[in-house]
Short mmCIF file of C-alpha atoms and ligand atoms in Angstrom, two decimals:
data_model
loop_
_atom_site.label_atom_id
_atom_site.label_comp_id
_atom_site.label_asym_id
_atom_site.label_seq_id
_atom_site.Cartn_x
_atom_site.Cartn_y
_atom_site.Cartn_z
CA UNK A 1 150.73 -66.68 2.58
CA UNK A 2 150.05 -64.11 -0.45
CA UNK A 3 146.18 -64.72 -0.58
CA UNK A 4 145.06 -62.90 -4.05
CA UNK A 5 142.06 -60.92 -4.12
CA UNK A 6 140.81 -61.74 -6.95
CA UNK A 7 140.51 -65.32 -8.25
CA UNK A 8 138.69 -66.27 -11.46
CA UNK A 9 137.73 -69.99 -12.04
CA UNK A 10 137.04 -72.06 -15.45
CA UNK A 11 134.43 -74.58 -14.05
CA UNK A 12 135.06 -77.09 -16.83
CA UNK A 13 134.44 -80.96 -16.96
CA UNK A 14 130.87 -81.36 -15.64
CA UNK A 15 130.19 -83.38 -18.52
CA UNK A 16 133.17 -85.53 -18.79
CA UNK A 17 132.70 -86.35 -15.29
CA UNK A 18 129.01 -87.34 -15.80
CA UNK A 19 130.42 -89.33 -18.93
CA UNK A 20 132.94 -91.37 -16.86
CA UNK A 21 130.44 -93.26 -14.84
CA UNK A 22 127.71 -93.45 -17.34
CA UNK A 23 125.50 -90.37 -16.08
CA UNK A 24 123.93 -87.77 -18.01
CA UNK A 25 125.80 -84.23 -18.69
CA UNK A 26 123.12 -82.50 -16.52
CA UNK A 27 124.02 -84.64 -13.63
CA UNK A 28 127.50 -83.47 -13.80
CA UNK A 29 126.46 -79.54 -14.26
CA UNK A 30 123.99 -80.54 -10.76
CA UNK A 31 127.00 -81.91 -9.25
CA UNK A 32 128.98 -78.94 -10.27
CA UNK A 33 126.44 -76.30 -8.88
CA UNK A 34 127.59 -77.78 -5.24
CA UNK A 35 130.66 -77.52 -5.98
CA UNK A 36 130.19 -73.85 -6.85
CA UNK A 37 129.27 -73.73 -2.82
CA UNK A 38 132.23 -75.61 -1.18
CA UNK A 39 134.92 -73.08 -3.24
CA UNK A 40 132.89 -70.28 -2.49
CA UNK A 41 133.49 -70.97 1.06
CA UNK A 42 136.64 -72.04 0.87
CA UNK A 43 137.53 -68.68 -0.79
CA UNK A 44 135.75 -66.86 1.77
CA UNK A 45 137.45 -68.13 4.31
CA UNK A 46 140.83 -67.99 3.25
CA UNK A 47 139.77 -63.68 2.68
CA UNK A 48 139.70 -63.95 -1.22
CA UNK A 49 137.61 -61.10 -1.52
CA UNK A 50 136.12 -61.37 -5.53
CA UNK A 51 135.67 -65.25 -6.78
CA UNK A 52 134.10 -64.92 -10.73
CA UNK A 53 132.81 -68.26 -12.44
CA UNK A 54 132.56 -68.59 -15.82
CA UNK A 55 128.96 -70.26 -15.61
CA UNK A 56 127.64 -69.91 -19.06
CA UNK A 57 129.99 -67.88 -22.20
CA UNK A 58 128.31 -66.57 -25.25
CA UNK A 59 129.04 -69.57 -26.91
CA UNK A 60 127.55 -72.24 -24.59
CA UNK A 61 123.83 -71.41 -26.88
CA UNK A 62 125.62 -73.46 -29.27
CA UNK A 63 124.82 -76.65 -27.01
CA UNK A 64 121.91 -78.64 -27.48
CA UNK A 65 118.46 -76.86 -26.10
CA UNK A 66 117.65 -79.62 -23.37
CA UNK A 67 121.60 -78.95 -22.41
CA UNK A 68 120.65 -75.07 -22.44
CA UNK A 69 117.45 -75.52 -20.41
CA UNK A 70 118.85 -77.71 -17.71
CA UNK A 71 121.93 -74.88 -17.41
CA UNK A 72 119.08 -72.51 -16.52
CA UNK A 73 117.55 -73.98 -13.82
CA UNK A 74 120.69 -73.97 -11.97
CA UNK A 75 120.46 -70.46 -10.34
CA UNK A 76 117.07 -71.47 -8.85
CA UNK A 77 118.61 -74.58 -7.70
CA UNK A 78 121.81 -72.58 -6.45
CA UNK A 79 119.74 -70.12 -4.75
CA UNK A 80 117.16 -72.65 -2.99
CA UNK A 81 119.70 -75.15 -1.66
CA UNK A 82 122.51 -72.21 -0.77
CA UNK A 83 120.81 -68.76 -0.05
CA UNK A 84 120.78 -69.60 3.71
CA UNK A 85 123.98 -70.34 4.22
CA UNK A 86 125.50 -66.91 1.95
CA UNK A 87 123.72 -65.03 4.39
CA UNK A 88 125.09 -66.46 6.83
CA UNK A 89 128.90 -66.57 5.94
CA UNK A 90 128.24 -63.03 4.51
CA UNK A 91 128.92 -63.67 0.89
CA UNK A 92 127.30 -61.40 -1.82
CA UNK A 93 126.37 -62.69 -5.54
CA UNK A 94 126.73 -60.47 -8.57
CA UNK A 95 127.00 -61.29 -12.25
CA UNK A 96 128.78 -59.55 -15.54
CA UNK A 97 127.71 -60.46 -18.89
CA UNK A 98 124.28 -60.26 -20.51
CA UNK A 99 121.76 -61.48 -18.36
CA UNK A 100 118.92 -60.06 -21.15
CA UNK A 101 118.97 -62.92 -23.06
CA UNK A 102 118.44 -65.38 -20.40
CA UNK A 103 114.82 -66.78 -19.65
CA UNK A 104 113.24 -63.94 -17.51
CA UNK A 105 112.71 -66.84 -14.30
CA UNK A 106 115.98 -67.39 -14.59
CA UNK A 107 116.81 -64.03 -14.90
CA UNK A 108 114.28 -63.24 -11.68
CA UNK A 109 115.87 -65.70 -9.47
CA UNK A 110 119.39 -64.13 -9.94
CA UNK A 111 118.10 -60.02 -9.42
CA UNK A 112 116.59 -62.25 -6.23
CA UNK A 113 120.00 -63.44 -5.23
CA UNK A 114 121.63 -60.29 -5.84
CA UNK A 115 119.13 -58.15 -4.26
CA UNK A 116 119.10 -60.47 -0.66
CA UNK A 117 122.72 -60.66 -0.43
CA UNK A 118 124.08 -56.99 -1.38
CA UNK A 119 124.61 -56.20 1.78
CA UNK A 120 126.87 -58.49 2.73
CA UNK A 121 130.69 -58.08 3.03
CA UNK A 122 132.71 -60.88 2.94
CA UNK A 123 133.64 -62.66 -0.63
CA UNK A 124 132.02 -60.90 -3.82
CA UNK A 125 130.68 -64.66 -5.78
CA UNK A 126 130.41 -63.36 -9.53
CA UNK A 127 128.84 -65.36 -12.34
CA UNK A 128 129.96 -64.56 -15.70
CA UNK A 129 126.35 -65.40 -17.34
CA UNK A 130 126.11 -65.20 -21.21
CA UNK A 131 130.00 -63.27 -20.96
CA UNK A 132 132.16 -63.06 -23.47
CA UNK A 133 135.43 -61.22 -23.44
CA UNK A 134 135.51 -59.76 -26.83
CA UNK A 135 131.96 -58.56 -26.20
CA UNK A 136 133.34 -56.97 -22.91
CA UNK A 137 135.93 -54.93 -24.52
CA UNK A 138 133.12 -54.08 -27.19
CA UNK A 139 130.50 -52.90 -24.47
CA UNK A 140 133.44 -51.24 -22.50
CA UNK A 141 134.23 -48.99 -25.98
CA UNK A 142 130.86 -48.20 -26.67
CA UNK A 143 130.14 -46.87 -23.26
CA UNK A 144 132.82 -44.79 -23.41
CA UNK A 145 131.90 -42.97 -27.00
CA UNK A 146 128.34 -42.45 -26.09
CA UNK A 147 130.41 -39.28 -24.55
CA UNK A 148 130.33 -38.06 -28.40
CA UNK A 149 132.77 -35.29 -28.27
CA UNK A 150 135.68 -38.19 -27.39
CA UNK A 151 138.44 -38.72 -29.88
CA UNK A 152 141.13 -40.80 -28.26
CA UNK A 153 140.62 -43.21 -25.85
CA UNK A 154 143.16 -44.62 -22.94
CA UNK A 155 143.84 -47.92 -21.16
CA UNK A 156 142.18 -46.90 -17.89
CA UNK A 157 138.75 -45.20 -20.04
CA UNK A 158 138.52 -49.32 -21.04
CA UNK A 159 139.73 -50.39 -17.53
CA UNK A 160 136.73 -48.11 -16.07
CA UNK A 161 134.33 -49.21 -18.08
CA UNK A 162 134.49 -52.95 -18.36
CA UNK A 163 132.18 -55.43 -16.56
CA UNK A 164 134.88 -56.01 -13.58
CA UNK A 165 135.40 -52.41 -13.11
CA UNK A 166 134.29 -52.34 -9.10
CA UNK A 167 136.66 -55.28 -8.41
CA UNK A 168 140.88 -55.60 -8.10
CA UNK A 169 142.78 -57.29 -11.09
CA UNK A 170 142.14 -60.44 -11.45
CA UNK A 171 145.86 -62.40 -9.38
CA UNK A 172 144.83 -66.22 -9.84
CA UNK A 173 142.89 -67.80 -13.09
CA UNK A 174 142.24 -71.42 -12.73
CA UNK A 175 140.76 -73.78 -15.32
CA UNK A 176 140.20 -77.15 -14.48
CA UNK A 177 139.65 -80.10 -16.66
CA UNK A 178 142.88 -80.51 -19.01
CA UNK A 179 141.82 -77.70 -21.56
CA UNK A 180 144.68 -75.15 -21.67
CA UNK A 181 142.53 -72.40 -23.30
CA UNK A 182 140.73 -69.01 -21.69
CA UNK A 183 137.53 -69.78 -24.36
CA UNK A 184 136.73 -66.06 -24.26
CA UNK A 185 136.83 -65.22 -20.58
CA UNK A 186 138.66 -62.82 -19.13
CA UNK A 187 140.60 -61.20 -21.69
CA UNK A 188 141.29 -57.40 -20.85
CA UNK A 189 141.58 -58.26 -17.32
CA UNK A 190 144.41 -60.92 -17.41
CA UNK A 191 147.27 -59.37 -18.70
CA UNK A 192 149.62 -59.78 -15.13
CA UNK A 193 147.42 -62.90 -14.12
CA UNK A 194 148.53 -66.11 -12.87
CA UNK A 195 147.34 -69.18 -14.55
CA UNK A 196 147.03 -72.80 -13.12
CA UNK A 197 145.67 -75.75 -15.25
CA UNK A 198 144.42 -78.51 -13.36
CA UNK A 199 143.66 -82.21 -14.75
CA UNK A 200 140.76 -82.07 -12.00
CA UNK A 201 137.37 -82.20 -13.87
CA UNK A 202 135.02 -79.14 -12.13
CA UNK A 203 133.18 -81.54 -9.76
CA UNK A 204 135.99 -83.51 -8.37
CA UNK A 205 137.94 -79.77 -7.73
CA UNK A 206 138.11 -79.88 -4.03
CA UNK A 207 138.78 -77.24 -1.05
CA UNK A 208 141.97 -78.96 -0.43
CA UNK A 209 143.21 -78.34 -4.31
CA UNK A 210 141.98 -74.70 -4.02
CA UNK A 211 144.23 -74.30 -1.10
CA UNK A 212 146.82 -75.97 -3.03
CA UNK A 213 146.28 -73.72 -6.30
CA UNK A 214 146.67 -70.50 -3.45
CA UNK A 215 149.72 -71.89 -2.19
CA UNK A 216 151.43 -72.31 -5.37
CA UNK A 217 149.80 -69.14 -6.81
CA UNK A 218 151.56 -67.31 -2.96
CA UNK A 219 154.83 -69.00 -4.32
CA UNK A 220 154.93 -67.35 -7.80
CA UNK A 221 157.09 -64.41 -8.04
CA UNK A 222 154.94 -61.90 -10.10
CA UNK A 223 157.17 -59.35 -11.76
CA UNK A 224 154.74 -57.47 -13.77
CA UNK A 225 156.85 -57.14 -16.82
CA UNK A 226 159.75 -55.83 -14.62
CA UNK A 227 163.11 -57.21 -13.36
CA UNK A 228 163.40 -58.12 -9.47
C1 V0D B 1 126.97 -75.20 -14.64
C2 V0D B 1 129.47 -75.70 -13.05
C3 V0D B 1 125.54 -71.82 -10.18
C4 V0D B 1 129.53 -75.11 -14.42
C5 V0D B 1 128.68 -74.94 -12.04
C6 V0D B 1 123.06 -70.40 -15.90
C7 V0D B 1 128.30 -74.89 -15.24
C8 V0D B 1 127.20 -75.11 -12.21
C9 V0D B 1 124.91 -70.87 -10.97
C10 V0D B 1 124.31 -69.61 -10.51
C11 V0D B 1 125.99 -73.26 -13.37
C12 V0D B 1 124.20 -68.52 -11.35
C13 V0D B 1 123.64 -67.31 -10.90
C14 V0D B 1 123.21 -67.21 -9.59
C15 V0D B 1 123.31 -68.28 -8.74
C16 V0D B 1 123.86 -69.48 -9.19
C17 V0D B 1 125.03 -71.35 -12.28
C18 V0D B 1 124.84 -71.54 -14.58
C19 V0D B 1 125.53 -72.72 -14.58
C20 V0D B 1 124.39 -71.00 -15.90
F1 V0D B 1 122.70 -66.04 -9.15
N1 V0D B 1 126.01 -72.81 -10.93
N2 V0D B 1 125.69 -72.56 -12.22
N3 V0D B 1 124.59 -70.85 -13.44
N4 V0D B 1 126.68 -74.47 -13.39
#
């Protein structure tokens, strides 16, 4: 099996899922936040080697605060419950987007989780936190002009200088949940990438499926534009 090194996920449905049996949103996003730890191991195991969740876009502060708050006490939650257990499989957290704007506890707990686990060297687990794509392409060019004497710029100055420069190109995007939209992810980074949509809402998204989603994703023929 072609196992792709990097795999991004659109964790979408937490509230839906709540919805369907009459729960609160934030007991979906809780239920979510363990499901965050069963595909992490999964992809560990199977030798993915960068998994990057789109945990909270740039648009998400357009939800209601109480929605906001309870999103922000996840990475304590995250870290309590799970911290043990990515030392011990090895796994390493890191983040892209704008972690500024986030509460500083929250922000304390994830420089926390970052700092314990950067040793490790198994699967990379990035959160996109506050990300946006557009903003990513943005940050990327200003980087590169603070270097004032620059005129033209190339693919690879953007490529170098974007959030996910340290990892491989993203190979597998999945979004579950029935939306067949990227809502501002990824953008630079998914021009040869391989997209599965499933109907599975975040919390239900299994292991098994993940296996599944590799499997078909091993089956694709990527041609990058070319002819075989
Ligand atoms: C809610 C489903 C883990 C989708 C997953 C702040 C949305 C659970 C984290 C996390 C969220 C982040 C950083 C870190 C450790 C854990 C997380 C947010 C939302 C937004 F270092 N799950 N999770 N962060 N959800």
């Amino acid at each position: 099996m072609n196992i792709p090194q990097h795999v991004a996920i659109i964790m979408d449905g937490n509230g839906r899922w709540a919805k369907k049996q009459n729960k609160p949103r934030s007991y979906g996003h809780f239920v979510g936040t363990d499901n965050v730890r069963n595909i992490a191991l999964k992809a560990n195991e199977l030798g993915v080697k960068v998994l990057t969740l789109y945990a909270f876009s740039t648009e998400n502060w357009k939800r209601p605060k109480e929605e906001i708050d309870y999103l922000m006490s996840l990475p304590a939650v995250f870290f309590d419950k799970f911290l043990k257990e990515l030392m011990e499989k090895n796994i390493r957290i890191e983040t892209i987007g704008d972690l500024s704007a986030l509460p500083i506890k929250t922000i304390n707990v994830i420089h926390k989780a970052i700092e314990k686990t950067k040793n490790n060297n198994g699967l990379t687990l990035v959160f996109a936190l506050n990300y946006g794509g557009r903003n990513d392409i943005v940050q990327a060019v200003n980087e590169i002009i603070k270097n004032g004497s620059i005129t033209s710029i190339t693919e690879q100055d953007i490529t170098n200088n974007i959030s996910t420069k340290n990892y491989p190109d993203v190979d597998l995007m999945i979004r579950t949940s029935l939306d067949y939209r990227i809502s501002n992810f990824l953008l630079w980074q998914i021009s040869y990438t391989e997209f599965i949509f499933t109907d599975c809402y975040w919390p239900d998204f299994n292991g098994d499926m993940f296996l599944k989603a590799i499997e078909e994703y091993s089956n694709r023929q990527r041609r990058f534009g070319g002819l075989l």
